[in-house]
mmCIF file of C-alpha atoms and ligand atoms in Angstrom:
data_model
loop_
_atom_site.group_PDB
_atom_site.id
_atom_site.type_symbol
_atom_site.label_atom_id
_atom_site.label_comp_id
_atom_site.label_asym_id
_atom_site.label_seq_id
_atom_site.Cartn_x
_atom_site.Cartn_y
_atom_site.Cartn_z
ATOM 1 C CA MET A 2 126.641 33.641 214.069
ATOM 2 C CA HIS A 3 126.228 31.614 211.021
ATOM 3 C CA ASN A 4 127.677 27.956 210.330
ATOM 4 C CA HIS A 5 127.503 28.212 206.591
ATOM 5 C CA VAL A 6 127.205 31.386 203.697
ATOM 6 C CA LEU A 7 127.392 31.839 200.202
ATOM 7 C CA ALA A 8 129.216 34.902 199.438
ATOM 8 C CA SER A 9 129.933 36.375 195.908
ATOM 9 C CA ALA A 10 131.984 39.477 194.546
ATOM 10 C CA PRO A 11 132.389 40.793 190.895
ATOM 11 C CA SER A 12 135.513 41.276 189.171
ATOM 12 C CA LYS A 13 137.412 44.570 187.900
ATOM 13 C CA VAL A 14 138.893 46.459 185.401
ATOM 14 C CA ILE A 15 141.159 49.465 185.850
ATOM 15 C CA LEU A 16 139.991 52.302 183.639
ATOM 16 C CA PHE A 17 142.771 54.490 184.413
ATOM 17 C CA GLY A 18 146.067 54.650 186.722
ATOM 18 C CA GLU A 19 146.838 51.365 187.012
ATOM 19 C CA HIS A 20 150.869 51.140 188.511
ATOM 20 C CA ALA A 21 150.834 54.890 188.967
ATOM 21 C CA VAL A 22 148.114 54.112 191.809
ATOM 22 C CA VAL A 23 150.997 52.192 193.405
ATOM 23 C CA TYR A 24 152.887 55.069 193.952
ATOM 24 C CA GLY A 25 149.585 56.900 195.580
ATOM 25 C CA GLU A 26 148.561 58.615 191.757
ATOM 26 C CA PRO A 27 144.815 58.841 190.857
ATOM 27 C CA ALA A 28 143.120 56.099 189.436
ATOM 28 C CA ILE A 29 139.660 54.914 188.176
ATOM 29 C CA ALA A 30 138.349 51.639 187.843
ATOM 30 C CA ILE A 31 135.158 49.517 187.442
ATOM 31 C CA ALA A 32 133.398 46.438 188.773
ATOM 32 C CA LEU A 33 132.392 43.668 185.748
ATOM 33 C CA ASN A 34 129.272 41.580 185.671
ATOM 34 C CA LEU A 35 131.563 38.133 185.914
ATOM 35 C CA ARG A 36 131.625 37.010 189.308
ATOM 36 C CA THR A 37 133.547 34.395 191.976
ATOM 37 C CA SER A 38 131.194 32.677 194.313
ATOM 38 C CA VAL A 39 132.238 30.958 197.497
ATOM 39 C CA MET A 40 130.141 28.508 199.492
ATOM 40 C CA ILE A 41 131.529 27.980 203.239
ATOM 41 C CA GLU A 42 130.275 25.706 205.428
ATOM 42 C CA GLU A 43 132.184 24.428 208.813
ATOM 43 C CA SER A 44 133.132 20.819 208.796
ATOM 44 C CA SER A 45 135.454 18.282 209.975
ATOM 45 C CA GLU A 46 138.557 19.397 208.257
ATOM 46 C CA TYR A 47 139.787 22.027 205.537
ATOM 47 C CA SER A 48 138.808 21.481 202.176
ATOM 48 C CA VAL A 49 138.486 23.413 198.897
ATOM 49 C CA ASP A 50 136.507 22.066 195.931
ATOM 50 C CA GLY A 51 137.061 18.590 197.795
ATOM 51 C CA LYS A 52 140.752 18.647 197.534
ATOM 52 C CA PRO A 53 142.955 19.445 200.740
ATOM 53 C CA LEU A 54 143.763 23.350 201.180
ATOM 54 C CA ASP A 55 146.864 23.769 199.570
ATOM 55 C CA GLU A 56 149.170 26.845 200.016
ATOM 56 C CA LYS A 57 150.008 26.813 196.321
ATOM 57 C CA TYR A 58 146.794 26.509 194.737
ATOM 58 C CA HIS A 59 144.763 28.450 197.228
ATOM 59 C CA LYS A 60 147.005 30.883 198.163
ATOM 60 C CA TYR A 61 144.256 33.628 199.018
ATOM 61 C CA ILE A 62 141.805 31.377 200.533
ATOM 62 C CA LYS A 63 144.303 30.229 202.925
ATOM 63 C CA THR A 64 145.555 33.804 203.828
ATOM 64 C CA ALA A 65 142.010 35.016 204.375
ATOM 65 C CA ILE A 66 141.454 32.133 206.956
ATOM 66 C CA GLN A 67 144.846 32.648 208.559
ATOM 67 C CA MET A 68 144.311 36.261 209.118
ATOM 68 C CA LEU A 69 140.157 36.123 209.906
ATOM 69 C CA TRP A 70 139.091 32.619 210.972
ATOM 70 C CA ASP A 71 139.742 30.826 214.154
ATOM 71 C CA GLY A 72 136.923 28.532 214.420
ATOM 72 C CA LYS A 73 135.965 25.004 213.237
ATOM 73 C CA PRO A 74 137.533 23.607 210.114
ATOM 74 C CA LEU A 75 135.738 24.927 206.428
ATOM 75 C CA GLU A 76 134.683 22.976 203.750
ATOM 76 C CA ILE A 77 134.693 25.623 200.790
ATOM 77 C CA ILE A 78 133.387 25.125 197.213
ATOM 78 C CA THR A 79 134.221 28.062 194.937
ATOM 79 C CA ALA A 80 132.531 28.772 191.485
ATOM 80 C CA SER A 81 134.242 31.646 189.056
ATOM 81 C CA VAL A 82 133.666 32.695 185.539
ATOM 82 C CA VAL A 83 136.597 35.165 185.999
ATOM 83 C CA PRO A 84 139.443 34.440 184.005
ATOM 84 C CA SER A 85 142.488 33.543 186.196
ATOM 85 C CA ALA A 86 144.812 36.306 184.380
ATOM 86 C CA SER A 87 146.459 39.660 185.428
ATOM 87 C CA GLY A 88 143.917 42.319 184.494
ATOM 88 C CA MET A 89 140.537 41.198 185.813
ATOM 89 C CA GLY A 90 141.253 41.003 189.336
ATOM 90 C CA SER A 91 140.547 37.100 189.908
ATOM 91 C CA SER A 92 142.800 37.179 193.169
ATOM 92 C CA ALA A 93 141.121 40.584 194.512
ATOM 93 C CA SER A 94 137.410 38.837 193.679
ATOM 94 C CA ILE A 95 138.172 35.273 195.594
ATOM 95 C CA THR A 96 139.360 37.076 198.029
ATOM 96 C CA VAL A 97 136.553 39.571 198.647
ATOM 97 C CA ALA A 98 134.307 36.751 198.474
ATOM 98 C CA MET A 99 136.114 34.611 201.122
ATOM 99 C CA VAL A 100 136.605 37.547 203.324
ATOM 100 C CA SER A 101 133.123 38.727 203.266
ATOM 101 C CA GLY A 102 131.795 35.233 203.606
ATOM 102 C CA LEU A 103 134.264 34.574 206.619
ATOM 103 C CA LEU A 104 133.175 37.794 208.341
ATOM 104 C CA ALA A 105 129.633 36.671 207.864
ATOM 105 C CA MET A 106 130.338 33.420 209.396
ATOM 106 C CA LYS A 107 131.394 35.453 212.428
ATOM 107 C CA GLY A 108 128.923 38.071 212.781
ATOM 108 C CA LYS A 109 127.846 41.222 211.045
ATOM 109 C CA VAL A 110 129.523 42.404 207.774
ATOM 110 C CA ASN A 111 129.827 46.049 206.331
ATOM 111 C CA GLU A 112 131.220 46.926 203.213
ATOM 112 C CA ARG A 113 134.195 49.114 204.720
ATOM 113 C CA GLU A 114 135.456 46.387 206.777
ATOM 114 C CA VAL A 115 134.986 43.769 204.011
ATOM 115 C CA ALA A 116 137.742 46.238 201.743
ATOM 116 C CA LEU A 117 140.049 46.958 204.331
ATOM 117 C CA LYS A 118 140.579 43.433 205.690
ATOM 118 C CA SER A 119 140.676 42.105 201.857
ATOM 119 C CA PHE A 120 143.468 44.689 200.914
ATOM 120 C CA GLU A 121 145.143 43.205 204.307
ATOM 121 C CA VAL A 122 144.933 39.455 202.817
ATOM 122 C CA GLU A 123 145.873 40.416 199.449
ATOM 123 C CA TYR A 124 148.434 42.517 200.531
ATOM 124 C CA ALA A 125 149.896 39.945 202.880
ATOM 125 C CA THR A 126 149.399 37.071 199.587
ATOM 126 C CA GLN A 127 151.451 39.343 197.217
ATOM 127 C CA GLY A 128 153.671 41.093 198.971
ATOM 128 C CA SER A 129 152.775 44.541 197.465
ATOM 129 C CA GLY A 130 150.097 46.625 195.405
ATOM 130 C CA SER A 131 147.291 49.113 195.959
ATOM 131 C CA PRO A 132 143.721 48.993 197.569
ATOM 132 C CA ILE A 133 142.664 49.301 193.915
ATOM 133 C CA ASP A 134 141.339 45.883 193.013
ATOM 134 C CA THR A 135 139.978 44.922 196.204
ATOM 135 C CA SER A 136 137.941 48.298 196.710
ATOM 136 C CA THR A 137 136.254 47.985 193.601
ATOM 137 C CA VAL A 138 135.280 44.713 194.187
ATOM 138 C CA THR A 139 133.852 45.349 197.582
ATOM 139 C CA HIS A 140 132.067 48.249 196.110
ATOM 140 C CA GLY A 141 130.730 47.266 193.026
ATOM 141 C CA LYS A 142 129.981 49.958 190.297
ATOM 142 C CA GLY A 143 132.855 52.425 189.632
ATOM 143 C CA ILE A 144 135.406 53.985 192.173
ATOM 144 C CA LEU A 145 138.083 56.712 192.000
ATOM 145 C CA VAL A 146 141.233 56.668 194.064
ATOM 146 C CA LEU A 147 142.665 60.009 195.081
ATOM 147 C CA ASN A 148 145.463 61.240 197.335
ATOM 148 C CA SER A 149 143.204 63.523 199.274
ATOM 149 C CA PRO A 150 139.524 62.601 200.727
ATOM 150 C CA GLU A 151 136.887 64.624 198.807
ATOM 151 C CA GLU A 152 133.496 64.622 198.374
ATOM 152 C CA LYS A 153 131.552 60.798 198.126
ATOM 153 C CA LEU A 154 134.819 59.155 200.077
ATOM 154 C CA LEU A 155 133.977 55.707 201.089
ATOM 155 C CA TRP A 156 137.359 54.743 202.830
ATOM 156 C CA SER A 157 140.896 55.408 203.284
ATOM 157 C CA VAL A 158 143.513 52.960 203.080
ATOM 158 C CA LYS A 159 147.339 53.482 204.798
ATOM 159 C CA LYS A 160 150.360 51.554 203.874
ATOM 160 C CA GLY A 161 154.009 52.534 204.735
ATOM 161 C CA ASN A 162 153.643 56.151 203.423
ATOM 162 C CA THR A 163 151.477 55.772 201.107
ATOM 163 C CA GLU A 164 147.752 56.557 201.642
ATOM 164 C CA TRP A 165 144.892 55.878 199.329
ATOM 165 C CA HIS A 166 141.347 57.484 199.221
ATOM 166 C CA ILE A 167 138.877 55.608 197.635
ATOM 167 C CA HIS A 168 135.458 57.449 196.155
ATOM 168 C CA HIS A 169 132.101 56.302 194.686
ATOM 169 C CA LEU A 170 132.305 57.354 191.208
ATOM 170 C CA GLU A 171 129.194 57.400 188.728
ATOM 171 C CA LEU A 172 129.733 56.303 185.590
ATOM 172 C CA PRO A 173 127.747 55.676 182.383
ATOM 173 C CA LYS A 174 126.789 52.554 181.253
ATOM 174 C CA LEU A 175 130.291 51.945 179.550
ATOM 175 C CA LYS A 176 130.465 49.628 176.647
ATOM 176 C CA LEU A 177 134.045 47.562 177.297
ATOM 177 C CA VAL A 178 135.322 44.762 175.725
ATOM 178 C CA VAL A 179 138.118 42.966 177.465
ATOM 179 C CA GLY A 180 140.805 41.240 175.367
ATOM 180 C CA PHE A 181 142.814 38.002 177.150
ATOM 181 C CA SER A 182 146.000 37.595 175.797
ATOM 182 C CA GLY A 183 146.099 34.067 176.889
ATOM 183 C CA ILE A 184 149.445 34.925 178.808
ATOM 184 C CA LYS A 185 149.079 34.909 182.176
ATOM 185 C CA GLY A 186 150.787 38.362 183.574
ATOM 186 C CA HIS A 187 152.299 38.192 187.217
ATOM 187 C CA THR A 188 151.206 41.568 189.110
ATOM 188 C CA PRO A 189 153.882 41.304 191.944
ATOM 189 C CA GLU A 190 156.763 40.891 189.108
ATOM 190 C CA MET A 191 155.366 43.487 187.086
ATOM 191 C CA VAL A 192 154.786 45.856 190.162
ATOM 192 C CA LYS A 193 158.503 45.112 191.120
ATOM 193 C CA LYS A 194 159.390 45.601 187.585
ATOM 194 C CA VAL A 195 158.266 49.214 187.348
ATOM 195 C CA ARG A 196 159.622 49.860 191.057
ATOM 196 C CA ARG A 197 163.321 49.470 189.927
ATOM 197 C CA PHE A 198 162.401 51.851 186.594
ATOM 198 C CA TYR A 199 160.635 54.069 189.734
ATOM 199 C CA ASN A 200 163.377 54.128 191.959
ATOM 200 C CA TRP A 201 166.286 54.480 189.447
ATOM 201 C CA ASN A 202 165.100 56.918 186.807
ATOM 202 C CA SER A 203 163.455 60.150 187.178
ATOM 203 C CA PHE A 204 161.932 60.169 184.114
ATOM 204 C CA ALA A 205 159.933 57.044 185.022
ATOM 205 C CA ARG A 206 158.751 59.203 188.125
ATOM 206 C CA ASP A 207 157.480 61.852 185.744
ATOM 207 C CA VAL A 208 155.660 59.003 183.623
ATOM 208 C CA ILE A 209 153.856 57.745 186.811
ATOM 209 C CA LYS A 210 152.801 61.874 187.261
ATOM 210 C CA GLU A 211 151.485 61.951 183.937
ATOM 211 C CA ILE A 212 149.331 58.897 184.367
ATOM 212 C CA GLY A 213 148.172 60.401 187.330
ATOM 213 C CA LYS A 214 146.968 63.573 185.295
ATOM 214 C CA ILE A 215 145.359 61.491 182.754
ATOM 215 C CA THR A 216 143.227 59.990 185.403
ATOM 216 C CA LEU A 217 141.839 63.240 186.490
ATOM 217 C CA ARG A 218 141.620 64.662 183.005
ATOM 218 C CA ALA A 219 139.037 61.501 182.546
ATOM 219 C CA ILE A 220 136.907 62.522 184.999
ATOM 220 C CA GLU A 221 134.576 65.123 183.323
ATOM 221 C CA PRO A 222 134.347 63.261 180.071
ATOM 222 C CA LEU A 223 133.354 60.391 181.984
ATOM 223 C CA GLU A 224 130.725 62.239 183.717
ATOM 224 C CA ASN A 225 129.489 63.835 180.434
ATOM 225 C CA GLU A 226 129.591 60.459 178.170
ATOM 226 C CA ASP A 227 132.350 61.742 176.149
ATOM 227 C CA TYR A 228 133.425 58.818 174.772
ATOM 228 C CA GLU A 229 135.707 60.204 172.070
ATOM 229 C CA GLU A 230 137.469 61.790 174.848
ATOM 230 C CA ILE A 231 137.588 59.030 177.132
ATOM 231 C CA GLY A 232 139.141 57.051 174.136
ATOM 232 C CA LYS A 233 141.942 59.502 173.651
ATOM 233 C CA LEU A 234 142.649 59.277 176.846
ATOM 234 C CA MET A 235 143.044 55.712 177.236
ATOM 235 C CA ASN A 236 145.242 55.832 174.338
ATOM 236 C CA GLU A 237 147.628 58.375 175.715
ATOM 237 C CA ASN A 238 147.375 56.109 179.061
ATOM 238 C CA ASN A 239 148.263 52.814 177.442
ATOM 239 C CA LYS A 240 151.697 54.779 175.447
ATOM 240 C CA LEU A 241 152.881 55.738 179.214
ATOM 241 C CA LEU A 242 151.944 51.970 180.261
ATOM 242 C CA THR A 243 154.267 50.792 177.412
ATOM 243 C CA ILE A 244 157.100 53.053 178.003
ATOM 244 C CA LEU A 245 157.023 51.666 181.548
ATOM 245 C CA GLY A 246 157.932 48.471 180.220
ATOM 246 C CA VAL A 247 154.518 46.527 180.748
ATOM 247 C CA GLY A 248 153.518 46.274 177.207
ATOM 248 C CA HIS A 249 153.604 42.642 175.658
ATOM 249 C CA PRO A 250 153.568 42.271 171.563
ATOM 250 C CA MET A 251 150.170 40.283 172.082
ATOM 251 C CA LEU A 252 148.655 42.948 173.979
ATOM 252 C CA LYS A 253 149.773 45.396 171.549
ATOM 253 C CA LYS A 254 148.265 43.200 168.376
ATOM 254 C CA MET A 255 144.988 43.510 170.348
ATOM 255 C CA ILE A 256 144.896 46.851 170.902
ATOM 256 C CA ASP A 257 145.607 47.852 167.046
ATOM 257 C CA ALA A 258 143.035 45.397 166.104
ATOM 258 C CA SER A 259 140.165 46.739 168.483
ATOM 259 C CA LEU A 260 141.014 50.470 167.461
ATOM 260 C CA LYS A 261 139.306 49.901 163.996
ATOM 261 C CA HIS A 262 136.200 49.931 165.807
ATOM 262 C CA SER A 263 136.761 51.667 169.102
ATOM 263 C CA TYR A 264 136.941 54.922 170.660
ATOM 264 C CA GLY A 265 140.280 54.149 172.448
ATOM 265 C CA ALA A 266 142.450 51.027 173.890
ATOM 266 C CA LYS A 267 144.951 50.276 176.629
ATOM 267 C CA ILE A 268 146.273 47.790 178.582
ATOM 268 C CA THR A 269 144.351 46.907 181.895
ATOM 269 C CA GLY A 270 145.765 45.576 184.997
ATOM 270 C CA ALA A 271 149.660 44.799 185.824
ATOM 271 C CA GLY A 272 150.589 43.844 181.656
ATOM 272 C CA GLY A 273 153.018 42.003 180.531
ATOM 273 C CA GLY A 274 150.522 39.995 179.240
ATOM 274 C CA GLY A 275 147.249 39.463 181.005
ATOM 275 C CA CYS A 276 144.572 41.650 179.371
ATOM 276 C CA MET A 277 143.567 45.241 177.454
ATOM 277 C CA ILE A 278 140.760 46.710 177.231
ATOM 278 C CA ALA A 279 138.806 48.651 174.622
ATOM 279 C CA LEU A 280 135.828 51.412 174.505
ATOM 280 C CA THR A 281 133.194 51.150 171.747
ATOM 281 C CA ASP A 282 130.004 51.209 170.188
ATOM 282 C CA GLU A 283 130.289 48.201 168.578
ATOM 283 C CA GLN A 284 131.313 45.315 170.761
ATOM 284 C CA ASP A 285 130.535 42.517 168.621
ATOM 285 C CA GLU A 286 133.133 43.832 166.125
ATOM 286 C CA VAL A 287 135.845 44.222 168.602
ATOM 287 C CA VAL A 288 135.000 41.179 170.067
ATOM 288 C CA ARG A 289 135.410 39.767 166.252
ATOM 289 C CA GLU A 290 139.076 41.342 165.781
ATOM 290 C CA ILE A 291 140.425 40.698 169.153
ATOM 291 C CA GLU A 292 139.574 36.966 168.441
ATOM 292 C CA ALA A 293 141.251 37.467 164.592
ATOM 293 C CA VAL A 294 144.325 37.977 166.071
ATOM 294 C CA GLY A 295 143.924 35.433 168.508
ATOM 295 C CA GLY A 296 142.949 36.910 171.683
ATOM 296 C CA LYS A 297 139.942 35.699 174.111
ATOM 297 C CA ALA A 298 137.402 38.837 174.043
ATOM 298 C CA TYR A 299 134.638 39.312 176.665
ATOM 299 C CA LYS A 300 131.984 41.739 176.306
ATOM 300 C CA VAL A 301 131.449 43.055 179.794
ATOM 301 C CA GLU A 302 129.124 45.654 181.476
ATOM 302 C CA ILE A 303 129.552 47.506 184.848
ATOM 303 C CA SER A 304 128.377 45.175 187.657
ATOM 304 C CA GLU A 305 126.273 47.672 190.082
ATOM 305 C CA GLU A 306 126.563 45.156 193.063
ATOM 306 C CA GLY A 307 129.582 44.454 194.944
ATOM 307 C CA TYR A 308 130.258 41.892 197.149
ATOM 308 C CA THR A 309 127.008 39.729 198.346
ATOM 309 C CA ILE A 310 126.497 37.466 201.182
ATOM 310 C CA GLU A 311 123.380 34.775 201.457
ATOM 311 C CA ASN A 312 123.177 32.709 204.666
ATOM 312 C CA HIS A 313 119.902 31.029 203.746
ATOM 313 C CA LEU A 314 121.083 27.822 202.389
HETATM 314 O O1 PMV B 23 146.543 42.963 187.213
HETATM 315 P P1 PMV B 23 145.766 43.377 188.262
HETATM 316 O O2 PMV B 23 144.531 43.106 187.767
HETATM 317 O O3 PMV B 23 145.766 42.344 189.792
HETATM 318 O O4 PMV B 23 145.886 44.890 188.376
HETATM 319 C C1 PMV B 23 147.279 45.366 189.360
HETATM 320 C C2 PMV B 23 146.974 46.794 189.346
HETATM 321 C C3 PMV B 23 148.507 47.444 189.487
HETATM 322 O O5 PMV B 23 148.290 48.677 189.711
HETATM 323 C C4 PMV B 23 149.552 47.258 189.007
HETATM 324 C C5 PMV B 23 149.025 47.093 191.013
HETATM 325 C C6 PMV B 23 148.027 47.377 192.468
HETATM 326 O O6 PMV B 23 148.095 46.557 193.167
HETATM 327 O O7 PMV B 23 147.948 48.545 192.016
#
């Protein structure tokens, strides 16, 4: 038992398979070195960054407390360099930081428990989605989501009829640039939009399956550092995401601009705004191209570290 902890979690990008993963198709995601931290301390009343805990502004924090905490009120201080936009997993990052912190306040923590509880908190808050974001942010490095357990299985998650098996994925040091459109994407709305298309149209179901196949085709080139091939597959994945209706004119502008200096580029995350990613050898050039069309660009690296806990304040 500790009466205070400092917990942190990285952010993430999905390299392949967003939206398709909601239907149990394979997907690949990596953790990024932009982190969220929370300092949690027992107190006389609940507060977040000096303000009362509020359902509207602190949705994930509130759900995590409701689901995991029955002790004294808590004072929470947050710090984050993750842009609060659909695509970089800011909600998963705050959720995993909070969940790991609360579990550490109660006793021992392990990675599997943090991942599973964080998915429950995110799902309860958003009402939809897959465990890809929370699992990536918990584990760090790279993960591969498959519909059956294979070598390097970390944990499995079930919701309704869908089961996801989360695996560790060894990845090279990818040079990536994330471009933020400045338009906040709404993940639950985009997931619902794709769901309507999927339920109504067998063509949409085929597109989702095709995205799953692209993800599987990407595993070998990722292992072999075949950037040309990874880039081609990113471009293919992007076309299919656009067909699903999750594109946005600003995302298209940034993707087109980045392709001059990239192996490939695509929407990342839920789309409809939010972010794109480009794989490149020339990060500075790509940053310039994205900013020239009005986006905000981040040079990013894989985070080896998932969640961290410190309680020696
Ligand atoms: O927009 P983000 O970063 O929350 O990513 C969502 C990924 C989806 O596949 C669209 C939804 C999900 O929960 O898997």
